[in-house]
Amino acid sequence: MKYLRTSLILIVTLLAGCAGKPEPGLYEEIGGSETLSKVFGLSINRIYNDPVLGPHFEGVPKSHLRKMLTEQTCALIGGPCEYTGKGMRESHQERNVTEAEFYRLVEHVQQAMRLIGLSFEQENRILAALAPLKEDIIYQAR
């Protein structure tokens, strides 16, 4: 009986300890801001060299865009970052981005995520966090 009681106490203690440790979030799972910065570094190079998308980014320093995208995505996927940039509507209002151009940009980001080794599931979770921004990025007669 003493053995059983000791075993039960040990099991309850172990289970309580496991319950107190949260599952890692997407931010931690992918490797944090370092990984996001790599993703956006690769995708920004492709975007700036894209003949259709490049003109939309004239006058925007690559380093600034990379920092803002990393910060914003970090905040959206549960990381410790606070986004310090402009709102999407404000920063895109003069750029006249079409839906086709938006999806072209997303493809560059997806390719970068694959190149650095994120899983399809991680890629989709990141894109799902970013998807609500589409409405404020695509040009609509306002």
One Martini backbone bead per residue (centre of mass of N, CA, C, O) as a GRO file, in nm:
protein
  142
    1MET     BB    1   0.059   0.063  -0.021
    2LYS     BB    2   0.303   0.252   0.003
    3TYR     BB    3   0.392   0.215  -0.291
    4LEU     BB    4   0.134   0.322  -0.427
    5ARG     BB    5   0.135   0.605  -0.301
    6THR     BB    6   0.414   0.688  -0.408
    7SER     BB    7   0.346   0.648  -0.708
    8LEU     BB    8   0.110   0.851  -0.723
    9ILE     BB    9   0.271   1.099  -0.638
   10LEU     BB   10   0.473   1.085  -0.870
   11ILE     BB   11   0.272   1.103  -1.106
   12VAL     BB   12   0.135   1.370  -1.028
   13THR     BB   13   0.393   1.538  -1.032
   14LEU     BB   14   0.468   1.486  -1.328
   15LEU     BB   15   0.202   1.590  -1.454
   16ALA     BB   16   0.216   1.875  -1.339
   17GLY     BB   17   0.484   1.950  -1.477
   18CYS     BB   18   0.380   1.914  -1.771
   19ALA     BB   19   0.136   2.114  -1.758
   20GLY     BB   20   0.332   2.375  -1.710
   21LYS     BB   21   0.431   2.318  -2.009
   22PRO     BB   22   0.420   2.470  -2.286
   23GLU     BB   23   0.379   2.471  -2.595
   24PRO     BB   24   0.529   2.556  -2.859
   25GLY     BB   25   0.524   2.800  -3.063
   26LEU     BB   26   0.573   2.907  -3.372
   27TYR     BB   27   0.807   3.092  -3.315
   28GLU     BB   28   0.984   2.874  -3.174
   29GLU     BB   29   0.962   2.643  -3.384
   30ILE     BB   30   1.122   2.815  -3.621
   31GLY     BB   31   1.345   3.022  -3.461
   32GLY     BB   32   1.237   3.296  -3.483
   33SER     BB   33   1.373   3.592  -3.594
   34GLU     BB   34   1.599   3.462  -3.753
   35THR     BB   35   1.416   3.314  -3.953
   36LEU     BB   36   1.247   3.552  -4.051
   37SER     BB   37   1.487   3.714  -4.162
   38LYS     BB   38   1.561   3.506  -4.376
   39VAL     BB   39   1.300   3.500  -4.530
   40PHE     BB   40   1.297   3.815  -4.595
   41GLY     BB   41   1.568   3.835  -4.732
   42LEU     BB   42   1.505   3.648  -4.971
   43SER     BB   43   1.234   3.773  -5.068
   44ILE     BB   44   1.330   4.065  -5.116
   45ASN     BB   45   1.528   4.008  -5.340
   46ARG     BB   46   1.311   3.895  -5.532
   47ILE     BB   47   1.117   4.137  -5.532
   48TYR     BB   48   1.319   4.361  -5.632
   49ASN     BB   49   1.376   4.176  -5.905
   50ASP     BB   50   1.091   4.207  -5.981
   51PRO     BB   51   0.935   4.363  -6.246
   52VAL     BB   52   0.653   4.400  -6.098
   53LEU     BB   53   0.734   4.462  -5.785
   54GLY     BB   54   0.977   4.656  -5.756
   55PRO     BB   55   0.835   4.941  -5.808
   56HIS     BB   56   0.678   4.940  -5.526
   57PHE     BB   57   0.984   4.976  -5.367
   58GLU     BB   58   1.060   5.247  -5.419
   59GLY     BB   59   1.243   5.394  -5.151
   60VAL     BB   60   1.277   5.114  -5.000
   61PRO     BB   61   1.460   4.979  -4.777
   62LYS     BB   62   1.546   4.664  -4.725
   63SER     BB   63   1.609   4.676  -4.418
   64HIS     BB   64   1.338   4.794  -4.334
   65LEU     BB   65   1.148   4.580  -4.449
   66ARG     BB   66   1.269   4.341  -4.298
   67LYS     BB   67   1.214   4.447  -4.012
   68MET     BB   68   0.904   4.482  -4.038
   69LEU     BB   69   0.831   4.191  -4.122
   70THR     BB   70   0.954   4.053  -3.879
   71GLU     BB   71   0.799   4.201  -3.658
   72GLN     BB   72   0.508   4.145  -3.751
   73THR     BB   73   0.523   3.836  -3.762
   74CYS     BB   74   0.608   3.787  -3.478
   75ALA     BB   75   0.351   3.908  -3.349
   76LEU     BB   76   0.141   3.718  -3.511
   77ILE     BB   77   0.298   3.431  -3.396
   78GLY     BB   78   0.382   3.486  -3.073
   79GLY     BB   79   0.591   3.681  -3.025
   80PRO     BB   80   0.780   3.947  -2.855
   81CYS     BB   81   0.699   4.147  -3.058
   82GLU     BB   82   0.672   4.489  -3.176
   83TYR     BB   83   0.504   4.673  -3.392
   84THR     BB   84   0.644   4.992  -3.547
   85GLY     BB   85   0.484   5.040  -3.788
   86LYS     BB   86   0.281   5.092  -4.017
   87GLY     BB   87   0.001   5.062  -4.153
   88MET     BB   88  -0.112   4.904  -4.428
   89ARG     BB   89  -0.283   5.122  -4.554
   90GLU     BB   90  -0.080   5.354  -4.534
   91SER     BB   91   0.175   5.203  -4.678
   92HIS     BB   92  -0.025   5.131  -4.956
   93GLN     BB   93  -0.201   5.369  -5.083
   94GLU     BB   94   0.025   5.451  -5.327
   95ARG     BB   95   0.081   5.152  -5.472
   96ASN     BB   96  -0.141   4.985  -5.621
   97VAL     BB   97  -0.213   4.690  -5.535
   98THR     BB   98  -0.278   4.394  -5.661
   99GLU     BB   99  -0.382   4.079  -5.632
  100ALA     BB  100  -0.166   3.951  -5.813
  101GLU     BB  101   0.074   4.089  -5.668
  102PHE     BB  102   0.026   3.976  -5.394
  103TYR     BB  103   0.058   3.671  -5.478
  104ARG     BB  104   0.343   3.702  -5.584
  105LEU     BB  105   0.469   3.773  -5.312
  106VAL     BB  106   0.384   3.518  -5.162
  107GLU     BB  107   0.555   3.328  -5.336
  108HIS     BB  108   0.828   3.436  -5.241
  109VAL     BB  109   0.787   3.363  -4.944
  110GLN     BB  110   0.741   3.061  -4.983
  111GLN     BB  111   1.014   2.997  -5.114
  112ALA     BB  112   1.182   3.087  -4.869
  113MET     BB  113   1.066   2.888  -4.663
  114ARG     BB  114   1.160   2.635  -4.816
  115LEU     BB  115   1.467   2.697  -4.834
  116ILE     BB  116   1.494   2.697  -4.501
  117GLY     BB  117   1.285   2.445  -4.398
  118LEU     BB  118   0.998   2.474  -4.379
  119SER     BB  119   0.706   2.360  -4.331
  120PHE     BB  120   0.399   2.345  -4.461
  121GLU     BB  121   0.257   2.404  -4.193
  122GLN     BB  122   0.419   2.654  -4.111
  123GLU     BB  123   0.360   2.816  -4.360
  124ASN     BB  124   0.048   2.823  -4.323
  125ARG     BB  125   0.048   2.960  -4.043
  126ILE     BB  126   0.182   3.220  -4.134
  127LEU     BB  127  -0.016   3.295  -4.363
  128ALA     BB  128  -0.267   3.308  -4.178
  129ALA     BB  129  -0.159   3.551  -4.010
  130LEU     BB  130  -0.129   3.745  -4.276
  131ALA     BB  131  -0.401   3.749  -4.441
  132PRO     BB  132  -0.562   3.999  -4.308
  133LEU     BB  133  -0.377   4.220  -4.463
  134LYS     BB  134  -0.482   4.224  -4.755
  135GLU     BB  135  -0.712   4.438  -4.741
  136ASP     BB  136  -0.485   4.682  -4.691
  137ILE     BB  137  -0.304   4.634  -4.958
  138ILE     BB  138  -0.512   4.633  -5.163
  139TYR     BB  139  -0.638   4.802  -5.412
  140GLN     BB  140  -0.891   5.048  -5.350
  141ALA     BB  141  -1.135   5.246  -5.384
  142ARG     BB  142  -1.142   5.501  -5.122
   0.00000   0.00000   0.00000
